[in-house]
């Protein structure tokens, strides 16, 4: 299967290659835009028909036919032709964040730096800073960029892995004789990135299941295949391990292959202390050397229960105290997607979203939400067409009209308001007062020193109009590091001001992280799970935000979205 990530990669390469081939700037722009739009699609483009593709806003006929060609052939003829004109090493250089084609050309042709390895060496030796147009700062950023890119290419984002696994599972479901199929490993634990997929199944005929698995259309290369297991490299550029197990040890295998490794090691130690041995086939008396009589193994519950533990949700299995909590019977009653009553943070086409206010209302309604807040960007964020106070008031009026039309969901206007460099919010207080839910986010001046950034965010949170601090840390996984700030101080301020802090479900953000969210909750901060959706379909990122909340051990009582509309209204008026 060709994933959206792969499509984006190809169009990105087209754009970069064209800049070296003196390409038409409009075409370059079209490819860059396609990368952006595809990155925002909640579904795999491969699942859409050609006609549906052209209906995506911003995707013209040309790009749509390119997409069809890639889905059919795995590549673009034109790409192959362009590639033969531009050396691979030059392309790799140009891709380093902050580099650009001009500098890349210079390094490649004048300084004979022909690839990333050489570039990294030159940067580490301090040989870039004195070149014209470079400097020490850029040298440092180039190094960071290389390291990030290497790390990112090794792991897949949670959401992308989840969609990929869903598709594989569906295809595997067609194999005769396969009964149960589940993803295990880091994906089942909801980790923010996934190194490889681990799929587990029960089947009457293991060899047949393995053969079916290795012949799936998404498989690029078979790495290993035996009677009950296989490993393949997928076209989506990630490994997938596959195991067939008998039903009587399904629970033991699922427990083992879900991990984490650290959780398993601790669990096995506990088993040994109690006179058992535990492996992927089951739980045995330590005297049962031949593993003949499993005491438990059919289900995970059975195993945990035999060890005197309540079942531990996969999201908690990171060896962060969950086993002791299970022993004490004090595991948290984790929040679930169905407990969420609405979203706070998203965007319409008034700023950088794809859909209208009403589309977003319908999207929220179709999720069964009791209420929702619909957002946009504030005025200073020009790249996203931030709204002036006047335009903002017009949209508030429009939303009031929509409320009359859609009576089965309570609507609120939210805004993602920029936290300016000095910590002021991007609208005057009387404008902020007219917005139902104010989210404050840092979108500029990421490089402030830690103390200054901390003061900036604390000052924003001191404004009683601010309801939620958005995507604290500002990281984009694999693309941009977190900015420096003192989380302890910011959380303390948020707790004092009763400002909620966001857990953002965008695949590349997932910000706060699980551990930071845990720390915030322990400091008495309320968390808000949000989608940051840029289309109605992306409202499904709520599931990703909830996954992070669960990994942080959060319950309904920690989450602002679990309030009823009346409770939420009261909370929003907490400073009045
Ligand atoms: P990943 O793939 O890097 O995102 O992380 P995981 O957790 O999916 O790791 P993976 O695919 O290497 O292995 C899947 C699970 O198998 C892992 O979570 C726990 C189990 N496992 C793997 N190696 C060991 C090991 O050496 N000892 C124990 N106890 N369990 C292991
Ligand atoms: Ca794995
Ligand atoms: Ca694996
Ligand atoms: Zn934002």
Coordinates of C-alpha atoms and ligand atoms in Angstrom, one line a residue:
X1 CA 0.0 0.0 0.0
X2 CA 1.2 3.5 -0.8
X3 CA 0.7 5.6 2.4
X4 CA 0.1 9.3 2.5
X5 CA 3.5 9.7 4.0
X6 CA 5.0 8.1 0.9
X7 CA 2.9 10.4 -1.4
X8 CA 4.1 13.4 0.5
X9 CA 7.7 12.2 0.3
X10 CA 7.4 11.8 -3.5
X11 CA 5.8 15.3 -4.0
X12 CA 8.4 16.8 -1.7
X13 CA 11.1 15.3 -3.7
X14 CA 9.5 16.6 -6.9
X15 CA 9.5 20.1 -5.5
X16 CA 13.1 19.9 -4.4
X17 CA 14.3 18.4 -7.7
X18 CA 12.4 21.0 -9.7
X19 CA 14.2 23.8 -7.9
X20 CA 17.5 22.3 -9.2
X21 CA 16.1 21.8 -12.6
X22 CA 15.1 25.5 -13.0
X23 CA 11.5 24.4 -12.6
X24 CA 8.5 26.7 -13.0
X25 CA 7.9 28.3 -9.5
X26 CA 4.1 27.6 -9.9
X27 CA 4.7 23.9 -10.3
X28 CA 7.0 23.9 -7.4
X29 CA 4.4 25.6 -5.3
X30 CA 1.7 23.2 -6.4
X31 CA 3.9 20.2 -5.2
X32 CA 4.6 21.9 -1.9
X33 CA 1.0 22.6 -1.4
X34 CA 0.1 19.0 -2.2
X35 CA 2.6 17.9 0.5
X36 CA 0.8 20.1 3.0
X37 CA -2.7 19.0 2.0
X38 CA -1.9 15.3 1.9
X39 CA -0.3 15.7 5.3
X40 CA -3.6 17.0 6.6
X41 CA -5.7 14.1 5.2
X42 CA -7.2 11.9 7.9
X43 CA -7.6 9.0 5.5
X44 CA -5.3 7.3 3.2
X45 CA -5.5 8.8 -0.3
X46 CA -5.2 5.2 -1.6
X47 CA -8.7 4.6 -0.4
X48 CA -10.2 7.4 -2.5
X49 CA -11.3 7.2 -6.1
X50 CA -9.8 9.4 -8.7
X51 CA -12.9 11.6 -8.7
X52 CA -12.8 11.9 -4.9
X53 CA -9.2 13.0 -5.1
X54 CA -10.0 16.0 -7.3
X55 CA -12.7 17.0 -4.8
X56 CA -10.2 17.6 -2.1
X57 CA -9.7 21.3 -1.9
X58 CA -6.4 22.4 -3.3
X59 CA -5.8 19.2 -5.2
X60 CA -6.0 20.0 -8.9
X61 CA -6.4 17.6 -11.9
X62 CA -2.6 17.4 -12.4
X63 CA -1.8 16.4 -8.8
X64 CA -4.7 14.0 -8.7
X65 CA -3.5 12.2 -11.8
X66 CA 0.0 12.1 -10.3
X67 CA -1.5 10.5 -7.2
X68 CA -3.3 7.9 -9.3
X69 CA -0.1 7.1 -11.1
X70 CA 1.8 6.6 -7.9
X71 CA -1.0 4.5 -6.4
X72 CA -0.9 2.3 -9.5
X73 CA 2.9 2.1 -10.2
X74 CA 4.5 3.0 -6.9
X75 CA 6.3 6.0 -8.5
X76 CA 6.1 8.8 -11.0
X77 CA 7.8 8.6 -14.4
X78 CA 8.6 12.2 -14.3
X79 CA 10.3 11.7 -10.9
X80 CA 12.6 9.1 -12.4
X81 CA 13.5 11.4 -15.2
X82 CA 14.3 14.3 -12.9
X83 CA 16.2 12.1 -10.5
X84 CA 18.7 11.2 -13.2
X85 CA 19.4 14.8 -13.7
X86 CA 20.2 15.7 -10.0
X87 CA 22.7 13.8 -7.9
X88 CA 21.3 12.0 -4.9
X89 CA 23.8 13.5 -2.5
X90 CA 22.9 17.0 -3.6
X91 CA 19.2 16.3 -2.9
X92 CA 20.0 14.9 0.5
X93 CA 21.8 18.1 1.4
X94 CA 19.0 20.3 0.1
X95 CA 16.5 18.4 2.4
X96 CA 18.3 19.3 5.6
X97 CA 16.0 21.8 7.4
X98 CA 17.3 25.4 7.0
X99 CA 19.7 24.5 4.2
X100 CA 17.9 25.5 1.0
X101 CA 18.9 24.7 -2.6
X102 CA 21.5 27.5 -3.0
X103 CA 23.6 26.5 -0.1
X104 CA 23.3 22.8 -0.9
X105 CA 24.6 23.5 -4.4
X106 CA 27.5 25.4 -3.1
X107 CA 28.5 22.6 -0.6
X108 CA 28.1 19.9 -3.2
X109 CA 29.9 21.5 -6.1
X110 CA 32.4 23.9 -4.4
X111 CA 33.2 22.2 -1.2
X112 CA 32.8 18.6 -2.4
X113 CA 30.4 17.6 0.4
X114 CA 28.5 14.8 -1.3
X115 CA 26.1 13.5 1.3
X116 CA 24.8 13.7 4.8
X117 CA 27.6 11.8 6.4
X118 CA 30.2 14.2 5.0
X119 CA 27.9 17.1 6.0
X120 CA 27.6 15.9 9.5
X121 CA 31.4 15.5 9.8
X122 CA 32.0 19.0 8.4
X123 CA 29.5 20.5 10.8
X124 CA 30.9 18.6 13.8
X125 CA 34.4 19.8 12.8
X126 CA 33.1 23.4 12.7
X127 CA 34.0 23.8 9.0
X128 CA 30.6 25.2 7.9
X129 CA 30.4 28.3 10.0
X130 CA 32.9 30.3 8.1
X131 CA 31.5 29.6 4.7
X132 CA 29.7 32.6 3.1
X133 CA 26.0 32.5 3.9
X134 CA 26.4 30.0 6.8
X135 CA 27.5 31.0 10.3
X136 CA 27.7 29.1 13.6
X137 CA 24.0 29.2 14.3
X138 CA 23.1 27.6 11.0
X139 CA 25.9 25.0 11.5
X140 CA 24.3 24.0 14.8
X141 CA 20.9 23.8 13.3
X142 CA 22.1 21.7 10.4
X143 CA 23.5 19.2 12.9
X144 CA 20.3 19.1 14.8
X145 CA 18.4 18.7 11.6
X146 CA 20.5 15.8 10.5
X147 CA 20.0 14.0 13.8
X148 CA 16.3 14.6 13.9
X149 CA 15.9 13.4 10.3
X150 CA 17.8 10.2 11.0
X151 CA 15.7 9.5 14.1
X152 CA 12.4 10.3 12.3
X153 CA 13.2 7.9 9.4
X154 CA 13.6 5.1 11.9
X155 CA 10.2 5.3 13.5
X156 CA 6.6 5.9 12.3
X157 CA 4.2 8.2 14.0
X158 CA 1.5 6.5 16.2
X159 CA -1.5 7.6 14.0
X160 CA 0.1 6.6 10.8
X161 CA 1.1 3.2 12.2
X162 CA -2.5 2.8 13.5
X163 CA -4.0 3.4 10.1
X164 CA -1.5 1.1 8.5
X165 CA -2.2 -1.7 11.0
X166 CA -6.0 -1.3 10.6
X167 CA -5.6 -1.8 6.9
X168 CA -3.4 -4.9 7.3
X169 CA -5.7 -6.4 9.8
X170 CA -8.7 -5.9 7.5
X171 CA -6.8 -7.7 4.7
X172 CA -5.7 -10.5 7.0
X173 CA -9.3 -11.0 8.0
X174 CA -9.9 -12.4 4.6
X175 CA -7.5 -15.3 5.2
X176 CA -9.5 -18.5 5.8
X177 CA -8.8 -20.1 9.2
X178 CA -7.5 -17.0 11.0
X179 CA -9.7 -16.5 14.1
X180 CA -8.3 -13.6 16.2
X181 CA -6.0 -10.9 14.9
X182 CA -4.6 -8.1 17.1
X183 CA -1.8 -5.6 16.9
X184 CA 0.6 -5.9 19.8
X185 CA 3.9 -4.1 20.6
X186 CA 4.3 -0.3 21.0
X187 CA 1.3 0.4 18.8
X188 CA -1.0 -1.4 21.3
X189 CA 0.6 0.6 24.1
X190 CA -0.2 3.8 22.2
X191 CA 3.4 4.9 22.1
X192 CA 4.0 8.2 20.2
X193 CA 6.2 6.5 17.6
X194 CA 6.4 2.9 16.5
X195 CA 9.6 1.1 15.5
X196 CA 7.9 -1.9 13.9
X197 CA 4.5 -3.4 13.8
X198 CA 3.8 -6.7 15.7
X199 CA 0.7 -8.6 14.6
X200 CA -0.5 -11.6 16.5
X201 CA -3.2 -14.1 15.4
X202 CA -4.7 -17.5 16.2
X203 CA -5.2 -19.8 13.2
X204 CA -6.0 -23.4 12.6
X205 CA -3.2 -23.7 10.0
X206 CA -0.2 -21.6 10.9
X207 CA 1.8 -22.1 7.7
X208 CA -1.2 -21.1 5.6
X209 CA -1.7 -17.9 7.6
X210 CA 2.0 -17.1 7.3
X211 CA 1.9 -17.6 3.5
X212 CA -1.2 -15.4 3.2
X213 CA 0.6 -12.7 5.3
X214 CA 3.8 -12.7 3.3
X215 CA 1.8 -12.4 0.0
X216 CA -0.2 -9.4 1.0
X217 CA -0.1 -6.5 -1.5
X218 CA 1.5 -4.2 1.1
X219 CA 4.6 -6.4 1.4
X220 CA 7.8 -5.2 -0.3
X221 CA 10.2 -7.9 0.9
X222 CA 10.0 -11.0 3.0
X223 CA 12.7 -11.0 5.6
X224 CA 11.9 -14.3 7.2
X225 CA 9.1 -16.9 7.1
X226 CA 8.6 -20.1 9.0
X227 CA 5.7 -22.4 10.1
X228 CA 4.3 -20.0 12.8
X229 CA 6.0 -16.6 12.3
X230 CA 7.3 -14.2 9.7
X231 CA 8.9 -10.8 9.3
X232 CA 8.4 -8.6 6.3
X233 CA 9.4 -5.1 5.1
X234 CA 6.3 -3.3 4.1
X235 CA 6.0 -0.9 1.1
X236 CA 5.1 1.7 3.8
X237 CA 8.8 1.4 4.8
X238 CA 8.4 -0.3 8.1
X239 CA 9.0 -3.8 9.4
X240 CA 6.1 -6.0 10.4
X241 CA 6.5 -9.0 12.6
X242 CA 3.8 -11.7 12.5
X243 CA 3.1 -14.6 14.8
X244 CA 0.5 -17.3 14.8
X245 CA -0.2 -18.8 18.2
X246 CA -2.5 -21.5 19.5
X247 CA -5.7 -20.2 21.3
X248 CA -4.6 -21.7 24.6
X249 CA -1.6 -19.4 24.8
X250 CA -3.0 -16.4 23.0
X251 CA -3.2 -14.3 26.2
X252 CA 0.3 -15.2 27.1
X253 CA 1.6 -14.3 23.7
X254 CA -0.4 -11.1 23.6
X255 CA 1.0 -10.1 27.0
X256 CA 4.5 -10.9 26.0
X257 CA 4.5 -9.2 22.6
X258 CA 2.7 -6.1 23.9
X259 CA 5.6 -5.3 26.2
X260 CA 7.1 -3.1 27.0
X261 CA 10.2 -5.1 27.5
X262 CA 10.7 -3.3 30.9
X263 CA 7.2 -4.2 32.0
X264 CA 7.7 -7.8 31.0
X265 CA 11.0 -8.1 32.8
X266 CA 9.3 -6.8 36.0
X267 CA 6.3 -9.0 35.6
X268 CA 8.5 -12.1 35.1
X269 CA 10.5 -11.3 38.2
X270 CA 7.3 -11.1 40.2
X271 CA 6.2 -14.5 38.8
X272 CA 9.5 -16.0 39.8
X273 CA 9.2 -14.7 43.3
X274 CA 5.8 -16.4 43.5
X275 CA 7.2 -19.7 42.3
X276 CA 6.1 -19.5 38.7
X277 CA 7.8 -19.1 35.4
X278 CA 6.2 -16.8 32.7
X279 CA 6.9 -16.8 29.0
X280 CA 5.0 -16.3 25.7
X281 CA 3.3 -19.7 26.1
X282 CA 1.9 -19.2 29.5
X283 CA 2.3 -19.1 33.2
X284 CA 3.8 -22.4 34.7
X285 CA 4.8 -23.8 38.1
X286 CA 8.5 -23.3 38.3
X287 CA 8.8 -27.1 38.7
X288 CA 7.1 -27.7 35.4
X289 CA 10.3 -27.6 33.4
X290 CA 8.7 -29.0 30.2
X291 CA 6.0 -26.3 30.3
X292 CA 3.4 -29.1 30.1
X293 CA 0.6 -27.7 32.3
X294 CA 0.0 -24.0 31.9
X295 CA -1.8 -22.4 34.9
X296 CA -2.9 -19.5 32.7
X297 CA -2.4 -18.4 29.2
X298 CA -5.7 -18.1 27.3
X299 CA -6.3 -14.5 28.3
X300 CA -4.2 -11.7 29.7
X301 CA -6.6 -11.3 32.6
X302 CA -5.9 -14.9 33.6
X303 CA -2.2 -14.3 33.8
X304 CA -2.4 -11.0 35.7
X305 CA -5.0 -12.4 38.1
X306 CA -2.9 -15.5 38.9
X307 CA -0.1 -13.1 39.9
X308 CA -2.4 -11.3 42.2
X309 CA -2.8 -8.3 39.9
X310 CA -5.8 -6.6 38.2
X311 CA -5.5 -6.4 34.4
X312 CA -3.3 -3.5 33.4
X313 CA -4.3 -1.5 30.4
X314 CA -1.6 -1.7 27.6
X315 CA -1.1 2.1 27.7
X316 CA 0.3 1.8 31.3
X317 CA 2.8 -1.0 30.6
X318 CA 5.9 1.1 30.6
X319 CA 7.2 0.1 34.0
X320 CA 6.3 3.4 35.7
X321 CA 4.8 1.9 38.9
X322 CA 1.8 0.2 37.2
X323 CA 2.6 -3.3 38.7
X324 CA 2.8 -2.0 42.3
X325 CA -0.5 -0.1 41.7
X326 CA -2.1 -3.2 40.3
X327 CA -0.9 -5.1 43.4
X328 CA -2.5 -2.5 45.7
X329 CA -5.6 -2.4 43.5
X330 CA -5.1 1.3 42.9
X331 CA -4.8 1.4 39.1
X332 CA -6.4 4.5 37.7
X333 CA -9.9 4.2 36.1
X334 CA -8.6 5.5 32.7
X335 CA -10.5 8.0 30.7
X336 CA -12.0 6.6 27.5
X337 CA -13.0 8.1 24.1
X338 CA -16.6 7.7 25.0
X339 CA -16.2 9.9 28.0
X340 CA -15.3 12.9 25.8
X341 CA -18.2 15.3 25.3
X342 CA -16.6 17.7 22.8
X343 CA -13.5 19.3 21.4
X344 CA -11.9 22.7 22.0
X345 CA -9.2 23.2 19.4
X346 CA -9.7 23.0 15.7
X347 CA -9.6 25.3 12.6
X348 CA -12.1 26.2 9.8
X349 CA -11.4 27.5 6.4
X350 CA -11.7 31.0 7.7
X351 CA -8.0 30.5 8.7
X352 CA -6.0 27.4 7.7
X353 CA -8.6 24.7 8.0
X354 CA -10.2 23.0 5.1
X355 CA -13.9 22.9 6.0
X356 CA -16.6 25.5 6.9
X357 CA -17.9 26.2 10.4
X358 CA -21.0 24.2 9.6
X359 CA -19.0 21.2 8.3
X360 CA -17.2 21.3 11.7
X361 CA -20.5 21.4 13.5
X362 CA -21.7 18.4 11.5
X363 CA -18.5 16.5 12.2
X364 CA -18.7 17.1 15.9
X365 CA -22.4 16.1 15.9
X366 CA -21.7 12.9 14.0
X367 CA -19.3 11.9 16.8
X368 CA -22.1 12.1 19.3
X369 CA -20.6 15.0 21.2
X370 CA -22.9 16.9 23.5
X371 CA -21.1 20.2 22.8
X372 CA -18.1 21.5 20.9
X373 CA -16.0 24.6 20.6
X374 CA -14.9 25.5 17.1
X375 CA -11.7 27.5 16.7
X376 CA -9.4 29.5 14.4
X377 CA -6.2 31.4 14.5
X378 CA -5.9 34.9 15.9
X379 CA -4.9 38.0 13.9
X380 CA -1.1 38.1 14.0
X381 CA -0.7 34.6 12.6
X382 CA -0.6 35.9 9.0
X383 CA 0.6 32.7 7.4
X384 CA -2.7 31.1 8.6
X385 CA -4.9 34.1 7.7
X386 CA -5.6 34.9 11.4
X387 CA -8.9 36.7 12.0
X388 CA -9.1 40.4 12.7
X389 CA -11.5 41.4 15.6
X390 CA -14.1 42.4 13.1
X391 CA -14.0 39.1 11.2
X392 CA -14.0 37.3 14.5
X393 CA -17.3 38.9 15.5
X394 CA -18.8 38.0 12.1
X395 CA -17.9 34.4 12.7
X396 CA -19.3 34.5 16.2
X397 CA -22.6 35.7 14.7
X398 CA -22.5 33.0 12.1
X399 CA -22.0 30.4 14.8
X400 CA -25.0 31.8 16.7
X401 CA -27.1 31.2 13.5
X402 CA -25.8 27.7 13.2
X403 CA -26.8 27.1 16.9
X404 CA -30.4 27.9 16.0
X405 CA -30.2 25.4 13.1
X406 CA -28.5 22.6 15.0
X407 CA -30.2 22.3 18.4
X408 CA -28.9 18.9 19.3
X409 CA -25.3 20.1 20.0
X410 CA -24.2 23.1 22.1
X411 CA -21.8 25.3 20.1
X412 CA -19.1 27.6 21.4
X413 CA -16.6 29.8 19.6
X414 CA -13.0 29.1 20.6
X415 CA -9.8 30.8 19.2
X416 CA -6.2 29.7 19.2
X417 CA -4.8 33.0 20.2
X418 CA -1.1 33.6 19.7
X419 CA 1.1 34.2 22.8
X420 CA 3.2 37.1 21.5
X421 CA 6.9 37.4 22.2
X422 CA 6.3 39.4 25.4
X423 CA 3.7 37.1 26.8
X424 CA 0.7 39.3 25.8
X425 CA -2.2 37.7 24.0
X426 CA -3.0 38.6 20.4
X427 CA -6.4 40.3 21.1
X428 CA -7.3 43.0 23.5
X429 CA -9.1 41.9 26.7
X430 CA -12.6 43.0 25.5
X431 CA -12.2 40.9 22.3
X432 CA -11.0 37.9 24.4
X433 CA -14.1 38.4 26.6
X434 CA -16.3 37.7 23.6
X435 CA -14.7 34.4 22.8
X436 CA -16.1 31.4 24.7
X437 CA -12.9 29.4 24.9
X438 CA -9.5 31.1 24.6
X439 CA -6.5 28.8 23.8
X440 CA -3.1 30.4 24.0
X441 CA -0.3 29.0 21.9
X442 CA 3.3 29.9 21.0
X443 CA 3.8 30.0 17.2
X444 CA 6.7 32.4 16.9
X445 CA 10.1 33.2 18.5
X446 CA 10.7 29.6 19.5
X447 CA 14.3 30.3 20.2
X448 CA 14.0 32.4 23.3
X449 CA 16.2 31.4 26.3
X450 CA 14.4 29.1 28.7
X451 CA 13.8 31.7 31.4
X452 CA 12.4 34.2 29.0
X453 CA 10.1 31.6 27.4
X454 CA 8.9 30.5 30.8
X455 CA 8.1 34.0 31.8
X456 CA 6.3 34.6 28.5
X457 CA 4.0 31.6 29.0
X458 CA 3.5 32.4 32.7
X459 CA 2.4 35.9 31.8
X460 CA 0.0 34.6 29.2
X461 CA -1.5 32.2 31.8
X462 CA -1.8 35.1 34.2
X463 CA -4.5 36.6 31.9
X464 CA -7.8 35.5 33.4
X465 CA -9.3 35.3 29.9
X466 CA -7.0 32.4 29.0
X467 CA -8.7 29.0 29.4
X468 CA -6.2 26.6 27.9
X469 CA -2.5 26.6 27.1
X470 CA -2.1 25.0 23.7
X471 CA 0.5 22.5 22.5
X472 CA 3.1 23.5 25.2
X473 CA 6.7 22.6 24.0
X474 CA 5.8 23.3 20.3
X475 CA 7.6 20.2 19.1
X476 CA 6.9 18.6 15.8
X477 CA 8.1 15.0 16.1
X478 CA 11.0 14.4 13.7
X479 CA 10.9 18.0 12.4
X480 CA 11.2 20.5 15.2
X481 CA 12.6 20.1 18.8
X482 CA 10.6 21.4 21.7
X483 CA 11.4 25.0 22.7
X484 CA 13.0 25.5 26.1
X485 CA 10.7 26.2 29.0
X486 CA 10.4 25.2 32.7
X487 CA 7.4 22.9 32.8
X488 CA 7.3 22.9 36.6
X489 CA 6.9 26.6 36.8
X490 CA 4.4 26.8 33.9
X491 CA 2.2 24.0 35.5
X492 CA 2.4 25.8 38.8
X493 CA 1.1 29.0 37.2
X494 CA -1.6 27.0 35.4
X495 CA -2.7 25.4 38.6
X496 CA -2.8 28.8 40.4
X497 CA -4.8 30.4 37.6
X498 CA -7.0 27.3 37.0
X499 CA -5.8 27.4 33.4
X500 CA -6.2 24.0 31.6
X501 CA -3.3 22.6 29.6
X502 CA -3.8 20.9 26.3
X503 CA -3.0 17.4 25.1
X504 CA -3.0 17.8 21.4
X505 CA -4.0 14.8 19.2
X506 CA -2.3 16.0 15.9
X507 CA 0.0 13.0 15.0
X508 CA 3.1 15.1 14.7
X509 CA 2.5 17.1 17.8
X510 CA 1.2 14.7 20.5
X511 CA 2.0 17.6 22.9
X512 CA 1.9 17.4 26.0
X513 CA 3.7 14.1 26.1
X514 CA 2.4 11.4 28.4
X515 CA 5.0 12.0 31.1
X516 CA 4.5 15.8 31.0
X517 CA 0.7 15.3 31.2
X518 CA 1.2 13.1 34.2
X519 CA 3.4 15.8 35.8
X520 CA 0.8 18.5 35.1
X521 CA -2.0 16.4 36.6
X522 CA 0.1 15.7 39.7
X523 CA 0.6 19.4 40.0
X524 CA -3.2 19.9 40.1
X525 CA -3.6 21.1 36.5
X526 CA -6.7 20.2 34.5
X527 CA -6.0 18.7 31.1
X528 CA -7.9 19.4 27.9
X529 CA -7.8 16.8 25.1
X530 CA -8.1 18.3 21.6
X531 CA -7.9 17.4 18.0
X532 CA -6.3 20.6 16.5
X533 CA -8.3 19.3 13.5
X534 CA -7.8 21.2 10.2
X535 CA -10.8 19.4 8.7
X536 CA -14.0 17.8 10.0
X537 CA -12.5 14.3 9.4
X538 CA -9.5 15.1 11.5
X539 CA -11.8 15.4 14.5
X540 CA -11.0 11.7 14.8
X541 CA -7.6 12.7 16.2
X542 CA -9.5 12.9 19.5
X543 CA -8.7 9.2 19.8
X544 CA -5.0 10.0 19.7
X545 CA -5.3 12.7 22.4
X546 CA -7.2 10.3 24.6
X547 CA -4.5 7.6 24.1
X548 CA -1.9 10.1 25.5
X549 CA -4.2 10.9 28.4
X550 CA -4.5 7.2 29.2
X551 CA -0.7 6.7 29.0
X552 CA -0.5 9.6 31.5
X553 CA -2.8 7.6 33.8
X554 CA -5.6 10.2 33.7
X555 CA -9.1 9.7 34.7
X556 CA -12.4 11.5 33.8
X557 CA -11.9 13.8 36.7
X558 CA -8.6 15.2 35.2
X559 CA -10.1 16.0 31.8
X560 CA -12.0 19.2 31.0
X561 CA -13.8 17.5 28.0
X562 CA -15.6 15.2 30.4
X563 CA -17.7 18.0 31.9
X564 CA -21.3 18.3 30.8
X565 CA -22.2 21.5 29.0
X566 CA -23.5 23.1 32.2
X567 CA -20.5 22.1 34.2
X568 CA -18.2 23.5 31.5
X569 CA -20.1 26.8 31.3
X570 CA -19.5 27.2 35.0
X571 CA -15.8 26.3 34.7
X572 CA -15.5 28.9 31.9
X573 CA -16.9 31.5 34.2
X574 CA -14.5 30.6 37.1
X575 CA -12.9 34.1 37.1
X576 CA -16.1 36.1 37.0
Ligands
LIG1 P1 9.1 -0.6 19.0 O1 8.9 -1.7 17.9 O2 10.6 -0.2 19.0 O3 8.3 0.6 18.8 O4 8.8 -1.2 20.4 P2 8.1 -2.5 20.8 O5 7.8 -2.4 22.3 O6 7.0 -2.9 19.9 O7 9.3 -3.6 20.7 P3 9.5 -4.8 19.8 O8 8.8 -4.8 18.5 O9 11.0 -5.0 19.7 O10 9.0 -6.1 20.6 C1 7.7 -6.3 20.8 C2 7.5 -6.8 22.2 O11 8.1 -8.0 22.4 C3 8.1 -5.9 23.3 O12 7.3 -4.8 23.6 C4 8.3 -6.8 24.4 C5 8.6 -8.1 23.8 N1 10.0 -8.3 23.8 C6 10.9 -8.1 22.8 N2 12.1 -8.4 23.2 C7 12.1 -8.8 24.4 C8 13.0 -9.2 25.4 O13 14.2 -9.3 25.2 N3 12.5 -9.5 26.7 C9 11.2 -9.5 27.0 N4 10.8 -9.8 28.2 N5 10.3 -9.1 26.1 C10 10.7 -8.7 24.8
LIG2 CA1 7.2 -3.2 17.7
LIG3 CA1 8.9 -6.3 16.6
LIG4 ZN1 -1.2 25.9 17.0

